[in-house]
Amino acid sequence: MLVPPFLILAFLFFIGSMVGWGLEVVFRRFFSSANPSRRWINPGFLIGPYLPLYGLSLCILYMLAGFEGSITILDPVLEKVVLFVFMAICVTALEYVTGVLSESVFNVKLWDYSKQWGNINGIICPKFTLFWMILSAIYYFLVHPRILEALEWLSENLAFSFFIGFFFGVFTLDVIYSAKLLPAIRRFASESGLVVRFEELKEQIRVYKEEAREKNRFIFSMRSSRPLSEHLARYADRFHNMHDKTA
């Protein structure tokens, strides 16, 4: 039995979002220079254990792997290199569009590569495009064959689509809940003329909760006893103080 294309993409989004979230948690815990305290950090804007960017990226890698035969290069090694470069470019383009939309629509900077060499608007940079290329090669050789096996298994066990539907139900509720924060952040950004760096705001809230001896939840990292407007005001004060010191 064939798996409908929409179910394939939903399945890939489900797997990619959750695995990508796990990769980001480990990366930020052990390798990120933005986390010198080496704390466990829940990455991304949403509450749950998923990152939509990785889910969409896995869908892209899966579809591009299927077009391998369309590359008319006789040298098989060069053919693979071209494929991996193209995969990295496509995922980087997705990353750029996501970053531009979050800044232009909501005035929120979800990540910041402004300190990386060759960055474009702090949204993409050659270093992380290279990482995407390496991940593309890992996907092609190690993950893609397993994905094909998983899709064959899914075709024989379509009842599993119930769990995929359940995931999207929880995911949709999470998006709705998290989106409630955006109007306040957007209003603050418009009034103050600042672009809110989301990771910095989360870190500020975490520090406040430690000072106030509040329980710091890994999942609900944006929730505290103080309203978001107060945290945003503190964020603006901190920004202006840092700017005055460097002026």
C-alpha positions as a LaTeX table, in Angstrom:
\begin{tabular}{lrrr}
\hline
Residue & $x$ (\AA) & $y$ (\AA) & $z$ (\AA) \\
\hline
Met1 & 0.00 & 0.00 & 0.00 \\
Leu2 & 1.38 & 3.38 & $-1.01$ \\
Val3 & 1.71 & 6.13 & 1.57 \\
Pro4 & $-0.05$ & 9.36 & 0.49 \\
Pro5 & 2.48 & 12.17 & $-0.21$ \\
Phe6 & 0.96 & 14.45 & 2.43 \\
Leu7 & 1.35 & 11.70 & 5.04 \\
Ile8 & 4.99 & 11.19 & 4.01 \\
Leu9 & 5.73 & 14.89 & 4.51 \\
Ala10 & 3.79 & 14.94 & 7.79 \\
Phe11 & 5.78 & 11.92 & 8.99 \\
Leu12 & 9.09 & 13.54 & 7.99 \\
Phe13 & 8.12 & 16.83 & 9.65 \\
Phe14 & 7.22 & 14.91 & 12.82 \\
Ile15 & 10.56 & 13.04 & 12.89 \\
Gly16 & 12.71 & 16.00 & 11.81 \\
Ser17 & 11.20 & 18.46 & 14.27 \\
Met18 & 11.79 & 16.22 & 17.26 \\
Val19 & 15.25 & 14.92 & 16.27 \\
Gly20 & 16.35 & 18.47 & 15.37 \\
Trp21 & 15.18 & 19.68 & 18.77 \\
Gly22 & 17.33 & 17.02 & 20.40 \\
Leu23 & 20.36 & 18.01 & 18.32 \\
Glu24 & 19.92 & 21.67 & 19.27 \\
Val25 & 19.58 & 20.85 & 22.97 \\
Val26 & 22.85 & 18.88 & 22.91 \\
Phe27 & 24.64 & 21.52 & 20.79 \\
Arg28 & 23.63 & 24.38 & 23.06 \\
Arg29 & 24.51 & 22.40 & 26.18 \\
Phe30 & 28.02 & 21.35 & 25.17 \\
Phe31 & 29.21 & 23.40 & 22.17 \\
Ser32 & 27.48 & 26.79 & 21.93 \\
Ser33 & 29.57 & 29.83 & 22.93 \\
Ala34 & 26.28 & 31.63 & 23.69 \\
Asn35 & 25.79 & 29.29 & 26.66 \\
Pro36 & 28.98 & 29.69 & 28.75 \\
Ser37 & 27.22 & 28.39 & 31.87 \\
Arg38 & 26.60 & 25.07 & 30.06 \\
Arg39 & 22.96 & 24.85 & 31.13 \\
Trp40 & 20.28 & 22.74 & 29.50 \\
Ile41 & 18.30 & 25.14 & 27.30 \\
Asn42 & 15.01 & 24.56 & 25.53 \\
Pro43 & 15.75 & 25.94 & 22.04 \\
Gly44 & 13.30 & 27.70 & 19.79 \\
Phe45 & 10.13 & 29.69 & 20.31 \\
Leu46 & 7.71 & 26.86 & 21.03 \\
Ile47 & 7.27 & 25.07 & 24.35 \\
Gly48 & 7.35 & 21.44 & 23.28 \\
Pro49 & 10.24 & 19.25 & 22.07 \\
Tyr50 & 10.19 & 20.17 & 18.40 \\
Leu51 & 11.75 & 22.70 & 16.02 \\
Pro52 & 9.70 & 23.25 & 12.83 \\
Leu53 & 12.77 & 24.47 & 10.90 \\
Tyr54 & 14.34 & 21.03 & 11.21 \\
Gly55 & 11.09 & 19.33 & 10.25 \\
Leu56 & 10.86 & 21.37 & 7.05 \\
Ser57 & 14.57 & 20.81 & 6.41 \\
Leu58 & 14.13 & 17.04 & 6.59 \\
Cys59 & 11.30 & 17.27 & 4.05 \\
Ile60 & 13.61 & 19.25 & 1.74 \\
Leu61 & 16.49 & 16.77 & 2.12 \\
Tyr62 & 14.17 & 13.84 & 1.44 \\
Met63 & 12.78 & 15.41 & $-1.73$ \\
Leu64 & 16.21 & 16.48 & $-3.03$ \\
Ala65 & 17.67 & 13.02 & $-2.42$ \\
Gly66 & 15.02 & 11.71 & $-4.81$ \\
Phe67 & 16.29 & 14.03 & $-7.56$ \\
Glu68 & 19.84 & 12.65 & $-7.43$ \\
Gly69 & 19.47 & 10.97 & $-10.83$ \\
Ser70 & 18.68 & 14.34 & $-12.41$ \\
Ile71 & 22.26 & 15.55 & $-11.85$ \\
Thr72 & 24.10 & 14.81 & $-15.12$ \\
Ile73 & 27.64 & 14.49 & $-13.80$ \\
Leu74 & 29.63 & 11.39 & $-14.71$ \\
Asp75 & 31.98 & 11.49 & $-11.73$ \\
Pro76 & 29.96 & 9.92 & $-8.87$ \\
Val77 & 31.99 & 11.69 & $-6.17$ \\
Leu78 & 31.51 & 15.10 & $-7.77$ \\
Glu79 & 27.84 & 14.26 & $-8.27$ \\
Lys80 & 27.44 & 13.68 & $-4.54$ \\
Val81 & 29.33 & 16.86 & $-3.66$ \\
Val82 & 27.08 & 18.92 & $-5.96$ \\
Leu83 & 24.01 & 17.30 & $-4.40$ \\
Phe84 & 25.18 & 18.08 & $-0.85$ \\
Val85 & 26.03 & 21.68 & $-1.78$ \\
Phe86 & 22.59 & 22.12 & $-3.32$ \\
Met87 & 20.95 & 20.61 & $-0.23$ \\
Ala88 & 22.90 & 23.00 & 2.02 \\
Ile89 & 21.94 & 25.99 & $-0.14$ \\
Cys90 & 18.24 & 25.07 & $-0.04$ \\
Val91 & 18.19 & 24.60 & 3.74 \\
Thr92 & 20.17 & 27.83 & 4.21 \\
Ala93 & 17.60 & 29.61 & 2.03 \\
Leu94 & 14.83 & 28.22 & 4.25 \\
Glu95 & 16.75 & 29.42 & 7.32 \\
Tyr96 & 17.13 & 32.89 & 5.77 \\
Val97 & 13.45 & 33.21 & 4.84 \\
Thr98 & 12.42 & 32.09 & 8.34 \\
Gly99 & 14.80 & 34.60 & 9.96 \\
Val100 & 13.71 & 37.47 & 7.73 \\
Leu101 & 10.00 & 36.80 & 8.34 \\
Ser102 & 10.45 & 36.59 & 12.12 \\
Glu103 & 12.27 & 39.93 & 12.14 \\
Ser104 & 10.13 & 41.80 & 9.61 \\
Val105 & 6.75 & 40.56 & 10.87 \\
Phe106 & 7.34 & 40.17 & 14.63 \\
Asn107 & 10.59 & 42.11 & 15.25 \\
Val108 & 12.00 & 38.96 & 16.86 \\
Lys109 & 15.47 & 37.60 & 16.14 \\
Leu110 & 15.20 & 33.87 & 16.84 \\
Trp111 & 18.95 & 33.32 & 16.44 \\
Asp112 & 21.92 & 35.62 & 15.93 \\
Tyr113 & 24.96 & 34.88 & 13.77 \\
Ser114 & 26.12 & 38.51 & 13.69 \\
Lys115 & 29.45 & 37.55 & 15.29 \\
Gln116 & 30.14 & 34.89 & 12.67 \\
Trp117 & 32.34 & 35.63 & 9.66 \\
Gly118 & 30.53 & 36.35 & 6.40 \\
Asn119 & 27.10 & 36.52 & 8.00 \\
Ile120 & 24.15 & 38.10 & 6.20 \\
Asn121 & 22.01 & 40.19 & 8.55 \\
Gly122 & 23.02 & 37.85 & 11.37 \\
Ile123 & 20.61 & 35.25 & 9.95 \\
Ile124 & 22.86 & 32.97 & 7.90 \\
Cys125 & 26.61 & 32.52 & 7.64 \\
Pro126 & 29.10 & 30.27 & 5.80 \\
Lys127 & 29.98 & 28.35 & 8.98 \\
Phe128 & 26.45 & 27.03 & 9.49 \\
Thr129 & 25.92 & 26.49 & 5.76 \\
Leu130 & 28.97 & 24.18 & 5.97 \\
Phe131 & 27.32 & 22.44 & 8.91 \\
Trp132 & 24.18 & 21.98 & 6.81 \\
Met133 & 26.31 & 20.48 & 4.04 \\
Ile134 & 27.87 & 18.00 & 6.49 \\
Leu135 & 24.43 & 17.16 & 7.89 \\
Ser136 & 23.18 & 16.67 & 4.32 \\
Ala137 & 25.93 & 14.11 & 3.67 \\
Ile138 & 25.15 & 12.36 & 6.97 \\
Tyr139 & 21.47 & 12.35 & 6.04 \\
Tyr140 & 22.13 & 10.91 & 2.58 \\
Phe141 & 24.41 & 8.07 & 3.66 \\
Leu142 & 23.05 & 7.18 & 7.09 \\
Val143 & 19.52 & 8.52 & 7.49 \\
His144 & 17.89 & 8.41 & 4.04 \\
Pro145 & 18.04 & 4.58 & 3.74 \\
Arg146 & 16.45 & 4.32 & 7.20 \\
Ile147 & 13.78 & 6.85 & 6.15 \\
Leu148 & 12.91 & 4.71 & 3.14 \\
Glu149 & 12.63 & 1.69 & 5.42 \\
Ala150 & 10.48 & 3.68 & 7.86 \\
Leu151 & 8.16 & 4.75 & 5.03 \\
Glu152 & 7.84 & 1.14 & 3.91 \\
Trp153 & 6.96 & 0.20 & 7.49 \\
Leu154 & 4.47 & 3.10 & 7.62 \\
Ser155 & 2.79 & 1.82 & 4.44 \\
Glu156 & 2.15 & $-1.47$ & 6.26 \\
Asn157 & 1.13 & 0.18 & 9.53 \\
Leu158 & $-1.01$ & 3.15 & 8.56 \\
Ala159 & $-2.59$ & 3.07 & 12.02 \\
Phe160 & 0.56 & 4.89 & 13.17 \\
Ser161 & $-0.82$ & 7.94 & 11.37 \\
Phe162 & $-2.99$ & 8.39 & 14.48 \\
Phe163 & 0.16 & 9.31 & 16.44 \\
Ile164 & 1.23 & 11.69 & 13.67 \\
Gly165 & $-2.19$ & 13.34 & 13.88 \\
Phe166 & $-1.89$ & 13.53 & 17.67 \\
Phe167 & 1.52 & 15.20 & 17.28 \\
Phe168 & 0.09 & 17.84 & 14.95 \\
Gly169 & $-2.80$ & 18.44 & 17.34 \\
Val170 & $-0.39$ & 19.12 & 20.23 \\
Phe171 & 1.88 & 21.10 & 17.90 \\
Thr172 & $-1.02$ & 23.32 & 16.78 \\
Leu173 & $-2.04$ & 24.04 & 20.39 \\
Asp174 & 1.59 & 24.89 & 21.18 \\
Val175 & 1.76 & 27.31 & 18.23 \\
Ile176 & $-1.46$ & 29.01 & 19.37 \\
Tyr177 & $-0.24$ & 29.29 & 22.98 \\
Ser178 & 3.23 & 30.55 & 22.03 \\
Ala179 & 1.84 & 32.99 & 19.48 \\
Lys180 & 0.09 & 34.84 & 22.31 \\
Leu181 & 3.50 & 36.23 & 23.29 \\
Leu182 & 4.11 & 37.77 & 19.88 \\
Pro183 & 1.72 & 40.78 & 20.00 \\
Ala184 & 3.33 & 42.03 & 23.23 \\
Ile185 & 6.84 & 41.55 & 21.84 \\
Arg186 & 5.93 & 43.18 & 18.54 \\
Arg187 & 4.30 & 46.15 & 20.28 \\
Phe188 & 7.33 & 46.59 & 22.55 \\
Ala189 & 9.72 & 46.36 & 19.58 \\
Ser190 & 7.75 & 48.97 & 17.62 \\
Glu191 & 7.63 & 51.39 & 20.55 \\
Ser192 & 11.27 & 50.96 & 21.56 \\
Gly193 & 12.74 & 50.61 & 18.07 \\
Leu194 & 14.52 & 47.40 & 19.12 \\
Val195 & 14.66 & 43.96 & 17.55 \\
Val196 & 14.21 & 41.46 & 20.38 \\
Arg197 & 16.85 & 38.74 & 20.45 \\
Phe198 & 14.77 & 35.88 & 21.70 \\
Glu199 & 17.61 & 33.88 & 23.24 \\
Glu200 & 18.76 & 36.93 & 25.22 \\
Leu201 & 15.22 & 37.53 & 26.46 \\
Lys202 & 14.90 & 33.91 & 27.60 \\
Glu203 & 18.24 & 34.11 & 29.37 \\
Gln204 & 17.18 & 37.32 & 31.13 \\
Ile205 & 13.96 & 35.67 & 32.34 \\
Arg206 & 15.97 & 32.66 & 33.55 \\
Val207 & 18.35 & 34.91 & 35.54 \\
Tyr208 & 15.40 & 36.77 & 37.06 \\
Lys209 & 13.77 & 33.52 & 38.17 \\
Glu210 & 17.01 & 32.44 & 39.80 \\
Glu211 & 17.27 & 35.76 & 41.65 \\
Ala212 & 13.62 & 35.53 & 42.71 \\
Arg213 & 14.14 & 31.87 & 43.67 \\
Glu214 & 11.44 & 30.76 & 41.29 \\
Lys215 & 11.48 & 27.27 & 39.86 \\
Asn216 & 13.08 & 27.40 & 36.44 \\
Arg217 & 11.21 & 25.03 & 34.16 \\
Phe218 & 13.03 & 23.59 & 31.17 \\
Ile219 & 9.88 & 23.52 & 29.05 \\
Phe220 & 8.03 & 26.68 & 30.16 \\
Ser221 & 11.13 & 28.88 & 29.98 \\
Met222 & 9.17 & 32.09 & 29.25 \\
Arg223 & 6.78 & 31.75 & 32.19 \\
Ser224 & 7.47 & 33.65 & 35.43 \\
Ser225 & 5.63 & 35.46 & 38.21 \\
Arg226 & 6.27 & 38.80 & 36.48 \\
Pro227 & 4.37 & 39.84 & 33.34 \\
Leu228 & 6.19 & 39.73 & 30.02 \\
Ser229 & 5.93 & 43.52 & 29.70 \\
Glu230 & 8.13 & 43.93 & 32.77 \\
His231 & 10.75 & 41.57 & 31.39 \\
Leu232 & 10.70 & 43.47 & 28.11 \\
Ala233 & 11.20 & 46.78 & 29.97 \\
Arg234 & 14.20 & 45.25 & 31.77 \\
Tyr235 & 15.45 & 44.00 & 28.41 \\
Ala236 & 15.33 & 47.53 & 26.98 \\
Asp237 & 17.12 & 48.97 & 30.03 \\
Arg238 & 19.84 & 46.34 & 29.73 \\
Phe239 & 20.25 & 47.07 & 26.02 \\
His240 & 20.57 & 50.83 & 26.55 \\
Asn241 & 23.01 & 50.36 & 29.43 \\
Met242 & 25.22 & 48.15 & 27.29 \\
His243 & 24.99 & 50.65 & 24.44 \\
Asp244 & 25.98 & 53.54 & 26.73 \\
Lys245 & 29.02 & 51.61 & 27.96 \\
Thr246 & 30.25 & 50.95 & 24.43 \\
Ala247 & 29.50 & 54.47 & 23.18 \\
\hline
\end{tabular}
